[in-house]
Coordinates of C-alpha atoms in Angstrom, one line a residue:
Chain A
X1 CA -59.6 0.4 -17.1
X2 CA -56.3 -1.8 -17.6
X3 CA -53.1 0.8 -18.2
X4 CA -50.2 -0.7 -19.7
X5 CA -46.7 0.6 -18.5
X6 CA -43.4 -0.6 -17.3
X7 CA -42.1 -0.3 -13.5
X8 CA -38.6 -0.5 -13.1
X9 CA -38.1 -1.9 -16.1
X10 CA -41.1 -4.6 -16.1
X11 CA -43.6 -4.4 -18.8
X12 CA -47.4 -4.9 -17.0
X13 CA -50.7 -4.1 -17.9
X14 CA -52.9 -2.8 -14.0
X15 CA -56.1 -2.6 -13.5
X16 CA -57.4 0.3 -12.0
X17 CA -59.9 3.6 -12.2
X18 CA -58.2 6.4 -14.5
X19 CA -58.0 8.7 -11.6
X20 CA -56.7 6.2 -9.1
X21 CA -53.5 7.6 -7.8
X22 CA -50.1 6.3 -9.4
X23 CA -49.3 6.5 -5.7
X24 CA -51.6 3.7 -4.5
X25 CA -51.2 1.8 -8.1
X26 CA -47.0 1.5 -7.0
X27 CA -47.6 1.0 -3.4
X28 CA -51.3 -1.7 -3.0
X29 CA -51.2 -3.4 -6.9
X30 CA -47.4 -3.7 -7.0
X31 CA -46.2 -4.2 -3.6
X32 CA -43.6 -1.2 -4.1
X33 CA -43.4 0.4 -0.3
X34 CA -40.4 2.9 -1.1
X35 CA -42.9 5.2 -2.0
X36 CA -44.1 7.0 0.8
X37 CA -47.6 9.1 1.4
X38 CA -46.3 12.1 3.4
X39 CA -49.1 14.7 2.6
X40 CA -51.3 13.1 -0.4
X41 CA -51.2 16.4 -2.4
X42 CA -48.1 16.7 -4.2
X43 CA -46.1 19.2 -1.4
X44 CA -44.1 16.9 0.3
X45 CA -42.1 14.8 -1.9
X46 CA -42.5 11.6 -0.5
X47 CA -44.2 9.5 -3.1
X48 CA -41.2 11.3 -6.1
X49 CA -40.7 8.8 -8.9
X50 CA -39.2 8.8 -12.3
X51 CA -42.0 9.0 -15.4
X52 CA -40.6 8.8 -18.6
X53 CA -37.3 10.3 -17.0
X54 CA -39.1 13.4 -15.0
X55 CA -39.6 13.6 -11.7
X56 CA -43.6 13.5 -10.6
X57 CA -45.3 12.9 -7.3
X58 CA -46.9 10.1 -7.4
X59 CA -49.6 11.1 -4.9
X60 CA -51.5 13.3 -7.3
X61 CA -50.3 11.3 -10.7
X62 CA -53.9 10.3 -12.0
X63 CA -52.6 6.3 -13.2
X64 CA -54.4 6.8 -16.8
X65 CA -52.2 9.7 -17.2
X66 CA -49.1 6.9 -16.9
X67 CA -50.4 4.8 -19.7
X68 CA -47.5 3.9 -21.7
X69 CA -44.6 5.0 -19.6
X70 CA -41.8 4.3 -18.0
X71 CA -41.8 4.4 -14.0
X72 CA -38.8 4.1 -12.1
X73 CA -39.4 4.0 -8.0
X74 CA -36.7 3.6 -5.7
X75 CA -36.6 0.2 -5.8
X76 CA -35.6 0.5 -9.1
X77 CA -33.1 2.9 -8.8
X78 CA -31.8 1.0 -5.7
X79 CA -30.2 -1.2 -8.2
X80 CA -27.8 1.4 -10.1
X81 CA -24.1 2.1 -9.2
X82 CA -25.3 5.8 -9.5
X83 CA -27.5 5.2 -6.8
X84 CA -24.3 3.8 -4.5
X85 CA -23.0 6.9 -4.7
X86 CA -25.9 8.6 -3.6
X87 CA -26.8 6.5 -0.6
X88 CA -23.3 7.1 0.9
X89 CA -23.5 10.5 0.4
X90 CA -26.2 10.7 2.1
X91 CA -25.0 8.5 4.7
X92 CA -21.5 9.7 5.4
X93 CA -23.5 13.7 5.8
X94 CA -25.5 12.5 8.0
X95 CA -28.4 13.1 5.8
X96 CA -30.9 10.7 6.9
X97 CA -32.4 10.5 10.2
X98 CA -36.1 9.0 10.3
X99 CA -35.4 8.1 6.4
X100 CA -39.4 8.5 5.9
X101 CA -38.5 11.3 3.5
X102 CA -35.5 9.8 1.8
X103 CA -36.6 8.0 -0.7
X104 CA -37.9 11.0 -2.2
X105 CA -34.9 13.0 -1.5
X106 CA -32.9 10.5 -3.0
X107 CA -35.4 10.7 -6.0
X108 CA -35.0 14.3 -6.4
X109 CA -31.4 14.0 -6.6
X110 CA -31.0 12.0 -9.6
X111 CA -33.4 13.8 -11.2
X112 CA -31.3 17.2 -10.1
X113 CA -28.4 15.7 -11.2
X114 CA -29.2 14.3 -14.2
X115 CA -30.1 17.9 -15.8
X116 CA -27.1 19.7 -13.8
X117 CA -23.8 17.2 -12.9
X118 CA -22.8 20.2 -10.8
X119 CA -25.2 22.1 -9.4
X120 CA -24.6 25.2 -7.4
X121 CA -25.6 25.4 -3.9
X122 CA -28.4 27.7 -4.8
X123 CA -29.2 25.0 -7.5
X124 CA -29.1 21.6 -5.1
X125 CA -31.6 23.9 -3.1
X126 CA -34.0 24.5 -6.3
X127 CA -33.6 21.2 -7.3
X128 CA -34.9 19.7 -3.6
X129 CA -38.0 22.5 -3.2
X130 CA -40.3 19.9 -3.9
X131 CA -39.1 17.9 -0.8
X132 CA -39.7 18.2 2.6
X133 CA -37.9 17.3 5.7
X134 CA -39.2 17.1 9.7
X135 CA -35.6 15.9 10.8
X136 CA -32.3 17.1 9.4
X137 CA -32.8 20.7 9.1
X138 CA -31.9 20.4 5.6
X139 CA -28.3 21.4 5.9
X140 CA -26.3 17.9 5.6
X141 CA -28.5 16.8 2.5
X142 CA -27.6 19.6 0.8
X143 CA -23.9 18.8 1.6
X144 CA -24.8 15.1 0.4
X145 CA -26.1 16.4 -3.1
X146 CA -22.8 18.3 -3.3
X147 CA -20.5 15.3 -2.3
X148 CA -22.6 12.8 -4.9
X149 CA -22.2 15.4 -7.0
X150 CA -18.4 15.9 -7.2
X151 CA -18.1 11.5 -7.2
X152 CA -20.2 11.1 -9.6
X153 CA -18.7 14.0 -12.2
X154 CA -15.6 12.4 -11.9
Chain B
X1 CA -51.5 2.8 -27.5
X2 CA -55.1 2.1 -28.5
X3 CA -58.1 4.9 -27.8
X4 CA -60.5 4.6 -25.0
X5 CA -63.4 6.1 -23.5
X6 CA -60.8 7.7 -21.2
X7 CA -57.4 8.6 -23.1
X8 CA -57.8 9.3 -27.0
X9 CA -54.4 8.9 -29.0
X10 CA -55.4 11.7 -31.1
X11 CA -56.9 15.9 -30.8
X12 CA -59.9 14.8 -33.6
X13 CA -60.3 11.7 -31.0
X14 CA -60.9 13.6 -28.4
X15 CA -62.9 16.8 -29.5
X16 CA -65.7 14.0 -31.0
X17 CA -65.5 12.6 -27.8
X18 CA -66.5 15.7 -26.2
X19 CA -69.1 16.5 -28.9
X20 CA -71.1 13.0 -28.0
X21 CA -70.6 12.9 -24.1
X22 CA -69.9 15.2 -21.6
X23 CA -66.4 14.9 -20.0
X24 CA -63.9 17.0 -17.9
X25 CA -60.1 17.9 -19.6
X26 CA -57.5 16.2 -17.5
X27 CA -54.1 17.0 -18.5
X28 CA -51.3 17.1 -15.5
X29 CA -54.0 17.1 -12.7
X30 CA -52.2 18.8 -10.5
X31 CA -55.0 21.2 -9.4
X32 CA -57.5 18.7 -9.9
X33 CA -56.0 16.0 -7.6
X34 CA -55.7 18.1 -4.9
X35 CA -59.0 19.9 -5.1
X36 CA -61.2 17.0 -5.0
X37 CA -59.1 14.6 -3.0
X38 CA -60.8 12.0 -0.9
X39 CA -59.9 9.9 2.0
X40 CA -56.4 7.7 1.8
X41 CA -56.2 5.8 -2.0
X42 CA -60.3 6.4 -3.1
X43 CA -59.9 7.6 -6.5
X44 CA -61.3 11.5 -7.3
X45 CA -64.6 11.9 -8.3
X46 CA -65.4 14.7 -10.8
X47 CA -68.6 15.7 -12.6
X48 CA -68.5 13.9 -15.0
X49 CA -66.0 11.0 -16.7
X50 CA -62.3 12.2 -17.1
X51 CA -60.8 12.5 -20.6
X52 CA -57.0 12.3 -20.4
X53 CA -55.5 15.0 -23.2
X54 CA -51.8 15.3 -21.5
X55 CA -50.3 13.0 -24.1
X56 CA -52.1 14.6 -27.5
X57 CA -49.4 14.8 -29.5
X58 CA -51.2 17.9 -31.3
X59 CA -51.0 19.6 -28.1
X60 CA -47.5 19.1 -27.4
X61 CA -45.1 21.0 -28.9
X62 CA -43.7 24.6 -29.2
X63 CA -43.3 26.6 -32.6
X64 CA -42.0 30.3 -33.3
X65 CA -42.6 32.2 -36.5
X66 CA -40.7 35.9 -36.8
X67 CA -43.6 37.3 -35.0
X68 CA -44.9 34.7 -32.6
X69 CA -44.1 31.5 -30.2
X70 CA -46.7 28.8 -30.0
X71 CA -47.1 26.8 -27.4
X72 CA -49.2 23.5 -27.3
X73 CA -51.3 23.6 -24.2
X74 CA -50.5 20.4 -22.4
X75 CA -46.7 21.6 -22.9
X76 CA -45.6 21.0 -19.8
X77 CA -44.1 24.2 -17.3
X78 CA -40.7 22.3 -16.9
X79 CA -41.0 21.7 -21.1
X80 CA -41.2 25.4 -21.8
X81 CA -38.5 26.8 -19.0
X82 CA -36.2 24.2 -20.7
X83 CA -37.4 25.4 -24.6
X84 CA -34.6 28.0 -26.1
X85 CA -37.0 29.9 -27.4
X86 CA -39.0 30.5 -23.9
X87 CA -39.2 34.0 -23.0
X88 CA -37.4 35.1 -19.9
X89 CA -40.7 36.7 -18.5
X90 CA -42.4 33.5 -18.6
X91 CA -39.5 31.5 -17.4
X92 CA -38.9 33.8 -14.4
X93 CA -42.6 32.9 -13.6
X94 CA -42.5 29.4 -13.7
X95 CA -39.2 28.9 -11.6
X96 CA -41.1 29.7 -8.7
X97 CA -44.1 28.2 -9.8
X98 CA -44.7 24.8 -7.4
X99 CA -41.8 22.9 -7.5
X100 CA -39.9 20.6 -10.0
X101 CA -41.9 17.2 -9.5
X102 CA -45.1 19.6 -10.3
X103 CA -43.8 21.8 -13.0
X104 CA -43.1 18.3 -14.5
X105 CA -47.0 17.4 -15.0
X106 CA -48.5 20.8 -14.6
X107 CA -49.4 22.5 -18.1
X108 CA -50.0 25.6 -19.0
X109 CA -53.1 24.6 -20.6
X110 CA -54.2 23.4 -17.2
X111 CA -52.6 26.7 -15.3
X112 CA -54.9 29.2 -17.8
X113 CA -58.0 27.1 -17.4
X114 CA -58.1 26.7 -13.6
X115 CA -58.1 30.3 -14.0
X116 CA -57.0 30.9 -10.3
X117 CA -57.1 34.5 -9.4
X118 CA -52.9 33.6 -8.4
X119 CA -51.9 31.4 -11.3
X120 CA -48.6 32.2 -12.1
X121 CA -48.6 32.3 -15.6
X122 CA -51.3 34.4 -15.8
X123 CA -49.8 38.0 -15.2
X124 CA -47.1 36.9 -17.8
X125 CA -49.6 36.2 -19.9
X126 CA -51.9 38.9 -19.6
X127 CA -48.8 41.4 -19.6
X128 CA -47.5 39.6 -23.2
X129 CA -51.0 40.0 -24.7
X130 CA -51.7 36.4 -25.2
X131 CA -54.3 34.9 -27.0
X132 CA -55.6 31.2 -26.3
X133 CA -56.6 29.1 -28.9
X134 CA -60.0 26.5 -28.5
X135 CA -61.3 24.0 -30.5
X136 CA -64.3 21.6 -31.1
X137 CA -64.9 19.2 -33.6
X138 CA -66.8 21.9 -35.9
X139 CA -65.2 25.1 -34.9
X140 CA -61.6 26.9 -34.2
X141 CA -61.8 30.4 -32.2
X142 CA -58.8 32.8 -31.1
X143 CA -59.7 34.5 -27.8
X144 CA -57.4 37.6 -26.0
X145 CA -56.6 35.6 -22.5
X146 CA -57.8 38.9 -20.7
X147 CA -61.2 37.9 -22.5
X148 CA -60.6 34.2 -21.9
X149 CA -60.8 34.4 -17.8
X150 CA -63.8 35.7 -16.6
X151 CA -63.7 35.6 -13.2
X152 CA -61.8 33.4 -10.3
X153 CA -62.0 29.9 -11.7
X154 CA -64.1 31.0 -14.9
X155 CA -63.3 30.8 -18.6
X156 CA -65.5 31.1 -21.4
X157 CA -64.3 27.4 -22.2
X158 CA -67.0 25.5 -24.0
X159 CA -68.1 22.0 -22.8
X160 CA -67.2 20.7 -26.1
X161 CA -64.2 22.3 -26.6
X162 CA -60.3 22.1 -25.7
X163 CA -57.8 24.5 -25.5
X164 CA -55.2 23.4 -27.9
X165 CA -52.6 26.2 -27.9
X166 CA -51.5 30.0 -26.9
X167 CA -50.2 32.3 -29.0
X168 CA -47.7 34.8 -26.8
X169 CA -46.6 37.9 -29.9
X170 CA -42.9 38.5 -30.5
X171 CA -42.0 41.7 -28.6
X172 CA -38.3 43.0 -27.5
X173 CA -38.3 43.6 -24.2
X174 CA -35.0 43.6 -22.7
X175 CA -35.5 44.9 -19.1
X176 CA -38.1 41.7 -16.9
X177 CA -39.1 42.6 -13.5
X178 CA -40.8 39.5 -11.6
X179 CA -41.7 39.5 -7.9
X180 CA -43.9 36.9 -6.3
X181 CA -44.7 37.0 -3.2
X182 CA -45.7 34.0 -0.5
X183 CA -44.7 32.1 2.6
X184 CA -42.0 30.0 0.9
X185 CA -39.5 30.3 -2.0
X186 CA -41.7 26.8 -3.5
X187 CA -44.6 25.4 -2.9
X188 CA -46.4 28.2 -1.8
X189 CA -49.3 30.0 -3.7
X190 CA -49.2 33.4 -4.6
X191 CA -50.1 36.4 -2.0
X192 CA -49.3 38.9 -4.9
X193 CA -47.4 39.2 -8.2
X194 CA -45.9 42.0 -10.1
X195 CA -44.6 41.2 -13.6
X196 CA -43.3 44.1 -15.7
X197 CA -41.3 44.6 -19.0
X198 CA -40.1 47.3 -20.9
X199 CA -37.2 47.9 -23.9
X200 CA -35.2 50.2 -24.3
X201 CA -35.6 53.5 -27.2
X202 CA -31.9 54.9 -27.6
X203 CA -32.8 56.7 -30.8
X204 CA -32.8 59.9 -29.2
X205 CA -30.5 61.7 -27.1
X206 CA -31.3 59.8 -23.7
X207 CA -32.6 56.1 -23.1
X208 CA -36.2 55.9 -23.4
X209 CA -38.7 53.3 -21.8
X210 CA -40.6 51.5 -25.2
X211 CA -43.0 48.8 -24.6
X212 CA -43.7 49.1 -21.1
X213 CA -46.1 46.1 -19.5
X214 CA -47.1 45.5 -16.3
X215 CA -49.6 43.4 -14.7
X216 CA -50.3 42.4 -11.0
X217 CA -51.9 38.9 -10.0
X218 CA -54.0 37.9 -7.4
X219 CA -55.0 41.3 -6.4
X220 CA -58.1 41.1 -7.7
X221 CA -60.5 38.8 -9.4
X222 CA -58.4 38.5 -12.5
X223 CA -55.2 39.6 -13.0
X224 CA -55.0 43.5 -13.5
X225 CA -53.2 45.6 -16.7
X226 CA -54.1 48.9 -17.3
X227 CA -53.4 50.1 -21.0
X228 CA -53.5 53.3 -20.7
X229 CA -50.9 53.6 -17.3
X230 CA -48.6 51.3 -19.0
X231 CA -49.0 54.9 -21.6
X232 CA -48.4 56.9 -18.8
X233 CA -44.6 55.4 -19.0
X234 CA -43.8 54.4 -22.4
X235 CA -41.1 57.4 -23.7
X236 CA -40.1 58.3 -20.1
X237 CA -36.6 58.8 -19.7
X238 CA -34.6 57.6 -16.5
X239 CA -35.8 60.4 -14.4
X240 CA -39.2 61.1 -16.0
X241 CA -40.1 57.4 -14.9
X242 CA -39.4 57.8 -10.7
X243 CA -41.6 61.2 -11.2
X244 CA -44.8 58.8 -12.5
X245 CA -44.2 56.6 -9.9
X246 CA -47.3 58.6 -8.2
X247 CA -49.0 58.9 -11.5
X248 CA -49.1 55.2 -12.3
X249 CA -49.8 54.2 -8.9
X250 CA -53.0 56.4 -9.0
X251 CA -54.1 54.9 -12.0
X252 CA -54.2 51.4 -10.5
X253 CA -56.0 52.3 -7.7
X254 CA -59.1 51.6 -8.5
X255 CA -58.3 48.4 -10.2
X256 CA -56.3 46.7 -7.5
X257 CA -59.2 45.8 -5.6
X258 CA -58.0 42.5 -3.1
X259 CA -59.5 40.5 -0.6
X260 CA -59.1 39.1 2.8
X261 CA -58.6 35.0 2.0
X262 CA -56.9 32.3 3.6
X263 CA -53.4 33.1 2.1
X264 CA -53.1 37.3 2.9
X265 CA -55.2 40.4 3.6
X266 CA -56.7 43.1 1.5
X267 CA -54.6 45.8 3.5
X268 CA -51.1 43.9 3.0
X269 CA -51.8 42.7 -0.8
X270 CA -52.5 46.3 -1.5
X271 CA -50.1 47.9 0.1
X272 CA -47.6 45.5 -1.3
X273 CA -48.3 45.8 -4.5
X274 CA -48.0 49.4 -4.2
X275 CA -44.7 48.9 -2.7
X276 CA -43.1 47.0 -5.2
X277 CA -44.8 49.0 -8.2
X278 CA -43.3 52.0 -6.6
X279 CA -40.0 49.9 -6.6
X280 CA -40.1 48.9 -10.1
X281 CA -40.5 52.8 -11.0
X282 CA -38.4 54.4 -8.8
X283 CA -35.3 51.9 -8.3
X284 CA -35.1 48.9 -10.9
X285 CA -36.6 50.6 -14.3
X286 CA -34.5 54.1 -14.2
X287 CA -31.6 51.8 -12.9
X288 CA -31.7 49.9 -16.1
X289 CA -32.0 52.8 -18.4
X290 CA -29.0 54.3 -17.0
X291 CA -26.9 51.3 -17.7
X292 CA -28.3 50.8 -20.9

């Protein structure tokens, strides 16, 4: 079937099966490699993108379910001064090792932070339980959320 | 957005659909997706064709009246947690339901028709006495949830019809006790759940438990609330309620009836549920009449 929706701000019409994975839609039709596959069933956080605004894994997003929407990916978010601030959070913390999960982190903390300028500790944590990381231990992208946080309230 | 043989743009759209051909309900799919995934990027297969409802504008939105809330079934868990009007027992259940990225797809529609022994709605739901609401293209019927769920995985949910809203009654209840128990703080299914809620009678002399509630998930089949314990506490006073502890915890012994599975044991999902029952009676409910 041919599902019209926009990707980071591009109006397109894909052709695809209704239950085809957003996932593989972003990654194979559109070239969009930000987006990870970490687990393929919505635990991991890899494949995290913005539809209409909400955070989603992509990996279990049927792509009829998209029709009409707005997507953003990393790529697209890439591009915002918001998104500045969040990279060198992440990279003055010490926050990214392997980077495979990034993406999705970084995902997660727009969306967190969009809802809650200021989260608590407790809150950054809540926010992020839909990502998983094998590397960091967790510890210095929670102090990255809280530095991005405090920059970007200002 | 025009209508096709896959996403409808409206509920008659879709429930003539479902009269003519035989399709399966896809709203979030975040069961669905999972359950049935394949190999790397193939696409699911189900039974039959999908029929994507998600974005049915009749089945997304919440309403209250003096004596109920609505809420449309492909509301989304996020979409309720957010809504003012959301009760704090159901709330408390869906912040450690999943995570955020699924609570932003899944439905509560989709959470009462999986009809998982540990969906985390459900002892909410069955505690608050909610009723589901299906529809075809001839008919409307109002079902009690507890009648809904039949079994693990099994509703009475007809091939032609859609759920299209629940109905949760208006009732104070100013004391919520919510404990779910699994591996993780998110992402993890259920082991056990206790949900329980009372309020308070001050009317005379000494606090009095009114409109106690409690219901346990995924101890057995369905999720287990016994009418006449909850009885056994209602009009208690702070101390009359740690001396039913026993009492109470007699009268679901027969009903909490668990198995061994791949997430917990018979022996541990019993005895924890007797633990944090006991808990609830002894420590947290007299507690709150105290202070009340």
């Amino acid at each position: 079937m041919r599902v019209s929706l926009a990707v980071n701000g591009n109006s397109m019409v894909v052709e695809a099966e209704p239950l085809a994975r957003l996932l593989d839609v972003l990654r194979v039709n559109l070239g969009l490699h930000g987006v990870k596959e970490g687990c393929g069933e919505g635990e991991c956080g890899a494949c995290a993108v913005l539809l209409n605004g909400r955070i989603v894994n992509s990996c279990i997003t049927p792509v009829a379910a998209t029709e009409g929407s707005e997507i953003i990916t990393i790529e697209g978010f890439r591009e915002t001064d918001r998104y500045a601030v969040i990279e060198q959070a992440f990279a003055d913390t010490g926050g990214v090792q392997c980077g495979f999960c990034t993406p999705g982190f970084v995902m997660a903390t727009e969306a967190l932070l969009r809802e809650d300028p200021r989260p608590s500790e407790e809150e950054i944590k809540h926010g992020l339980s839909g990502n998983l990381c094998r590397c960091t231990g967790y510890n210095m992208i929670v102090q990255a959320v809280q530095s991005a946080s405090e920059k970007l309230s200002e | 957005m025009s209508s096709n043989e896959f996403t409808p743009v409206s509920l008659p759209d879709a429930l003539q659909h479902l009269a003519a051909v035989r399709a399966i309900p896809v709203a979030g799919g975040t069961d669905l997706m999972v359950r049935h995934r394949r190999c790397g990027p193939l696409p699911i297969r189900l039974d039959a064709p999908p029929l994507f409802i998600g974005r049915l504008p009749e089945l997304r939105s919440i309403t209250e009246t003096t004596s109920e809330l609505n809420i449309g079934a492909a509301v989304t868990l996020n979409e309720i947690a957010a809504h003012p009007a959301a009760p704090p027992g159901l709330t408390a259940a869906i912040r450690e339901f999943a995570s955020p990225a699924v609570r932003n797809a899944g439905t509560i529609g989709g959470n009462i028709c999986n009809a998982s022994p540990a969906g985390d709605t459900l002892p909410y739901l069955y505690a608050a006495g909610a009723t589901v609401v299906l529809a075809s293209s001839s008919t409307e019927r109002a079902l009690p949830i507890s009648e809904f769920i039949t079994g693990p995985g099994r509703t009475l949910l007809g091939g032609e019809e859609l759920m299209i809203r629940i109905i949760i009654p208006r009732r104070p209840a100013s004391f919520v006790f919510y404990r779910k128990v699994a591996p993780r703080r998110s992402n993890a299914l259920s082991k056990l759940s206790v949900y329980a809620e009372a309020d308070v009678d001050g009317s005379s002399g000494l606090p009095r438990v009114a409109g106690f509630r409690l219901a346990v998930g995924a101890v057995a089949p369905t999720v287990v609330r016994i009418r006449e314990a909850e009885a056994l506490v209602d009009g208690t006073t702070a101390a009359e309620v740690r001396d039913r502890a026993d009492a109470l915890l007699e009268a679901y012994r027969a009903h909490v009836r668990p198995i061994d599975d791949q997430r917990s044991t018979a022996t541990y999902r019993r005895n924890t549920a007797h633990t944090l029952i006991r808990y609830l009676l002894e420590q947290e409910l007299p507690t709150f009449l105290e202070q009340s």
